[in-house]
PDB file of C-alpha atoms in Angstrom:
ATOM      1  CA  GLN P   1      85.338  94.557  84.689  1.00  0.00           C
ATOM      2  CA  LEU P   2      88.706  95.662  83.262  1.00  0.00           C
ATOM      3  CA  GLN P   3      90.717  96.733  86.270  1.00  0.00           C
ATOM      4  CA  LEU P   4      94.282  97.208  87.494  1.00  0.00           C
ATOM      5  CA  VAL P   5      94.999  97.007  91.215  1.00  0.00           C
ATOM      6  CA  GLU P   6      98.224  98.199  92.884  1.00  0.00           C
ATOM      7  CA  SER P   7      99.538  96.849  96.163  1.00  0.00           C
ATOM      8  CA  GLY P   8     102.681  97.014  98.261  1.00  0.00           C
ATOM      9  CA  GLY P   9     102.843 100.690  99.180  1.00  0.00           C
ATOM     10  CA  GLY P  10     103.643 101.922 102.638  1.00  0.00           C
ATOM     11  CA  TRP P  11     106.150 103.844 104.737  1.00  0.00           C
ATOM     12  CA  VAL P  12     109.923 103.271 104.679  1.00  0.00           C
ATOM     13  CA  GLN P  13     112.963 105.135 105.908  1.00  0.00           C
ATOM     14  CA  PRO P  14     115.378 106.658 103.396  1.00  0.00           C
ATOM     15  CA  GLY P  15     117.552 103.977 101.886  1.00  0.00           C
ATOM     16  CA  GLY P  16     114.853 101.322 102.349  1.00  0.00           C
ATOM     17  CA  SER P  17     113.015  99.234  99.764  1.00  0.00           C
ATOM     18  CA  LEU P  18     109.475  98.496  98.663  1.00  0.00           C
ATOM     19  CA  ARG P  19     108.078  96.168  96.048  1.00  0.00           C
ATOM     20  CA  LEU P  20     104.872  97.316  94.289  1.00  0.00           C
ATOM     21  CA  SER P  21     102.634  94.925  92.362  1.00  0.00           C
ATOM     22  CA  CYS P  22     100.112  95.620  89.639  1.00  0.00           C
ATOM     23  CA  THR P  23      97.542  92.882  89.048  1.00  0.00           C
ATOM     24  CA  ALA P  24      95.076  92.800  86.190  1.00  0.00           C
ATOM     25  CA  SER P  25      91.481  91.659  86.516  1.00  0.00           C
ATOM     26  CA  GLY P  26      89.243  90.993  83.538  1.00  0.00           C
ATOM     27  CA  PHE P  27      92.032  90.850  80.903  1.00  0.00           C
ATOM     28  CA  ARG P  28      95.379  89.317  80.290  1.00  0.00           C
ATOM     29  CA  LEU P  29      98.592  91.356  80.604  1.00  0.00           C
ATOM     30  CA  ASP P  30     100.696  89.317  78.208  1.00  0.00           C
ATOM     31  CA  ASN P  31     100.015  91.616  75.254  1.00  0.00           C
ATOM     32  CA  VAL P  32      99.712  94.871  77.207  1.00  0.00           C
ATOM     33  CA  ALA P  33     102.333  97.550  77.940  1.00  0.00           C
ATOM     34  CA  ILE P  34     102.372  98.677  81.562  1.00  0.00           C
ATOM     35  CA  GLY P  35     103.627 101.993  82.872  1.00  0.00           C
ATOM     36  CA  TRP P  36     104.242 103.012  86.463  1.00  0.00           C
ATOM     37  CA  PHE P  37     103.483 106.661  87.172  1.00  0.00           C
ATOM     38  CA  ARG P  38     103.629 108.708  90.375  1.00  0.00           C
ATOM     39  CA  GLN P  39     102.128 111.905  91.578  1.00  0.00           C
ATOM     40  CA  ALA P  40     103.314 113.944  94.553  1.00  0.00           C
ATOM     41  CA  PRO P  41     101.268 116.767  96.086  1.00  0.00           C
ATOM     42  CA  GLY P  42     101.434 119.879  93.933  1.00  0.00           C
ATOM     43  CA  LYS P  43     103.254 118.127  91.115  1.00  0.00           C
ATOM     44  CA  GLU P  44     102.187 116.715  87.776  1.00  0.00           C
ATOM     45  CA  ARG P  45     101.902 112.974  87.284  1.00  0.00           C
ATOM     46  CA  GLU P  46     105.220 111.659  85.928  1.00  0.00           C
ATOM     47  CA  GLY P  47     106.251 108.423  84.345  1.00  0.00           C
ATOM     48  CA  VAL P  48     108.584 106.279  86.437  1.00  0.00           C
ATOM     49  CA  SER P  49     109.116 103.111  84.462  1.00  0.00           C
ATOM     50  CA  LEU P  50     107.661 101.324  81.418  1.00  0.00           C
ATOM     51  CA  ILE P  51     107.656  97.763  80.235  1.00  0.00           C
ATOM     52  CA  SER P  52     106.467  96.658  76.809  1.00  0.00           C
ATOM     53  CA  SER P  53     104.520  93.485  76.041  1.00  0.00           C
ATOM     54  CA  SER P  54     107.790  91.923  74.865  1.00  0.00           C
ATOM     55  CA  GLY P  55     109.636  92.840  78.062  1.00  0.00           C
ATOM     56  CA  VAL P  56     111.621  95.903  76.924  1.00  0.00           C
ATOM     57  CA  THR P  57     112.031  98.348  79.830  1.00  0.00           C
ATOM     58  CA  TRP P  58     112.600 102.079  80.286  1.00  0.00           C
ATOM     59  CA  TYR P  59     113.270 104.205  83.366  1.00  0.00           C
ATOM     60  CA  THR P  60     113.164 107.902  84.032  1.00  0.00           C
ATOM     61  CA  ASP P  61     116.585 109.273  84.929  1.00  0.00           C
ATOM     62  CA  SER P  62     115.800 109.888  88.602  1.00  0.00           C
ATOM     63  CA  VAL P  63     115.218 106.202  89.305  1.00  0.00           C
ATOM     64  CA  LYS P  64     117.785 104.506  87.068  1.00  0.00           C
ATOM     65  CA  GLY P  65     119.894 102.089  89.014  1.00  0.00           C
ATOM     66  CA  ARG P  66     117.435 102.038  91.939  1.00  0.00           C
ATOM     67  CA  PHE P  67     114.162 100.736  90.504  1.00  0.00           C
ATOM     68  CA  THR P  68     113.470  97.560  88.510  1.00  0.00           C
ATOM     69  CA  ILE P  69     110.305  96.781  86.546  1.00  0.00           C
ATOM     70  CA  SER P  70     109.403  93.209  85.641  1.00  0.00           C
ATOM     71  CA  ARG P  71     106.456  91.191  84.492  1.00  0.00           C
ATOM     72  CA  ASP P  72     105.159  87.748  85.301  1.00  0.00           C
ATOM     73  CA  ASN P  73     102.593  86.929  82.656  1.00  0.00           C
ATOM     74  CA  ALA P  74     101.675  83.625  84.271  1.00  0.00           C
ATOM     75  CA  LYS P  75     100.561  85.490  87.388  1.00  0.00           C
ATOM     76  CA  ASN P  76      99.108  88.392  85.378  1.00  0.00           C
ATOM     77  CA  THR P  77     101.212  90.872  87.304  1.00  0.00           C
ATOM     78  CA  VAL P  78     103.811  93.598  86.820  1.00  0.00           C
ATOM     79  CA  ALA P  79     106.101  94.546  89.687  1.00  0.00           C
ATOM     80  CA  LEU P  80     108.179  97.607  90.492  1.00  0.00           C
ATOM     81  CA  GLU P  81     111.014  96.919  92.918  1.00  0.00           C
ATOM     82  CA  MET P  82     112.196 100.145  94.488  1.00  0.00           C
ATOM     83  CA  ASN P  83     115.539 100.253  96.296  1.00  0.00           C
ATOM     84  CA  SER P  84     117.574 103.022  97.906  1.00  0.00           C
ATOM     85  CA  LEU P  85     114.444 105.041  98.312  1.00  0.00           C
ATOM     86  CA  LYS P  86     114.706 108.799  98.833  1.00  0.00           C
ATOM     87  CA  PRO P  87     112.211 111.321 100.305  1.00  0.00           C
ATOM     88  CA  GLU P  88     111.784 112.656  96.793  1.00  0.00           C
ATOM     89  CA  ASP P  89     110.213 109.332  95.831  1.00  0.00           C
ATOM     90  CA  THR P  90     107.235 110.023  98.131  1.00  0.00           C
ATOM     91  CA  ALA P  91     104.091 109.970  95.986  1.00  0.00           C
ATOM     92  CA  VAL P  92     101.028 108.029  95.058  1.00  0.00           C
ATOM     93  CA  TYR P  93     102.114 105.334  92.581  1.00  0.00           C
ATOM     94  CA  TYR P  94      99.806 104.150  89.787  1.00  0.00           C
ATOM     95  CA  CYS P  95     100.066 101.442  87.191  1.00  0.00           C
ATOM     96  CA  ALA P  96      98.458 101.939  83.805  1.00  0.00           C
ATOM     97  CA  GLY P  97      97.859  99.778  80.768  1.00  0.00           C
ATOM     98  CA  ASN P  98      98.086 100.594  77.086  1.00  0.00           C
ATOM     99  CA  VAL P  99      98.460  98.801  73.759  1.00  0.00           C
ATOM    100  CA  ARG P 100     101.995 100.132  73.551  1.00  0.00           C
ATOM    101  CA  PRO P 101     104.293 101.942  75.996  1.00  0.00           C
ATOM    102  CA  SER P 102     104.190 105.722  76.357  1.00  0.00           C
ATOM    103  CA  TRP P 103     105.632 108.321  78.774  1.00  0.00           C
ATOM    104  CA  HIS P 104     102.412 110.344  78.536  1.00  0.00           C
ATOM    105  CA  ALA P 105      99.777 109.524  81.137  1.00  0.00           C
ATOM    106  CA  ARG P 106      97.023 110.741  78.840  1.00  0.00           C
ATOM    107  CA  ASP P 107      97.777 107.885  76.408  1.00  0.00           C
ATOM    108  CA  TYR P 108      96.722 105.181  78.889  1.00  0.00           C
ATOM    109  CA  ASP P 109      93.198 103.760  79.002  1.00  0.00           C
ATOM    110  CA  TYR P 110      93.369 101.640  82.149  1.00  0.00           C
ATOM    111  CA  TRP P 111      94.518 102.809  85.613  1.00  0.00           C
ATOM    112  CA  GLY P 112      94.765 101.368  89.066  1.00  0.00           C
ATOM    113  CA  GLN P 113      93.535 103.156  92.177  1.00  0.00           C
ATOM    114  CA  GLY P 114      97.041 104.083  93.301  1.00  0.00           C
ATOM    115  CA  THR P 115      99.124 103.111  96.334  1.00  0.00           C
ATOM    116  CA  GLN P 116     100.839 105.532  98.655  1.00  0.00           C
ATOM    117  CA  VAL P 117     104.608 105.410  99.081  1.00  0.00           C
ATOM    118  CA  THR P 118     106.051 107.557 101.873  1.00  0.00           C
ATOM    119  CA  VAL P 119     109.813 107.827 102.406  1.00  0.00           C
ATOM    120  CA  SER P 120     110.751 109.687 105.567  1.00  0.00           C
ATOM    121  CA  SER P 121     112.780 109.395 108.750  1.00  0.00           C
TER     122      SER P 121
END
């Protein structure tokens, strides 16, 4: 019953933009920290951006200035706006929920199914 669902992935050319959404079912997001993670073929899952229940945000260095994380508690969603996309951003993107934010994927109890982001020309 407790579920996170990602949407908004797809294909874009380098320099393009995508907006990913993470929607919760079965629970409220207002007191939950959400992390966006990504995993490319042959690579470990890495943290992209975090947002605490109070709205504090963090970004990994490779996406600073290009990605923006936000939450809309009324709609029970967290979004990741991705701008100036690079081929290196190609990966499956996941959202995950935890009682507090963490950069370690193993700390999260709830995960979405993932959405594919492909950046190529």
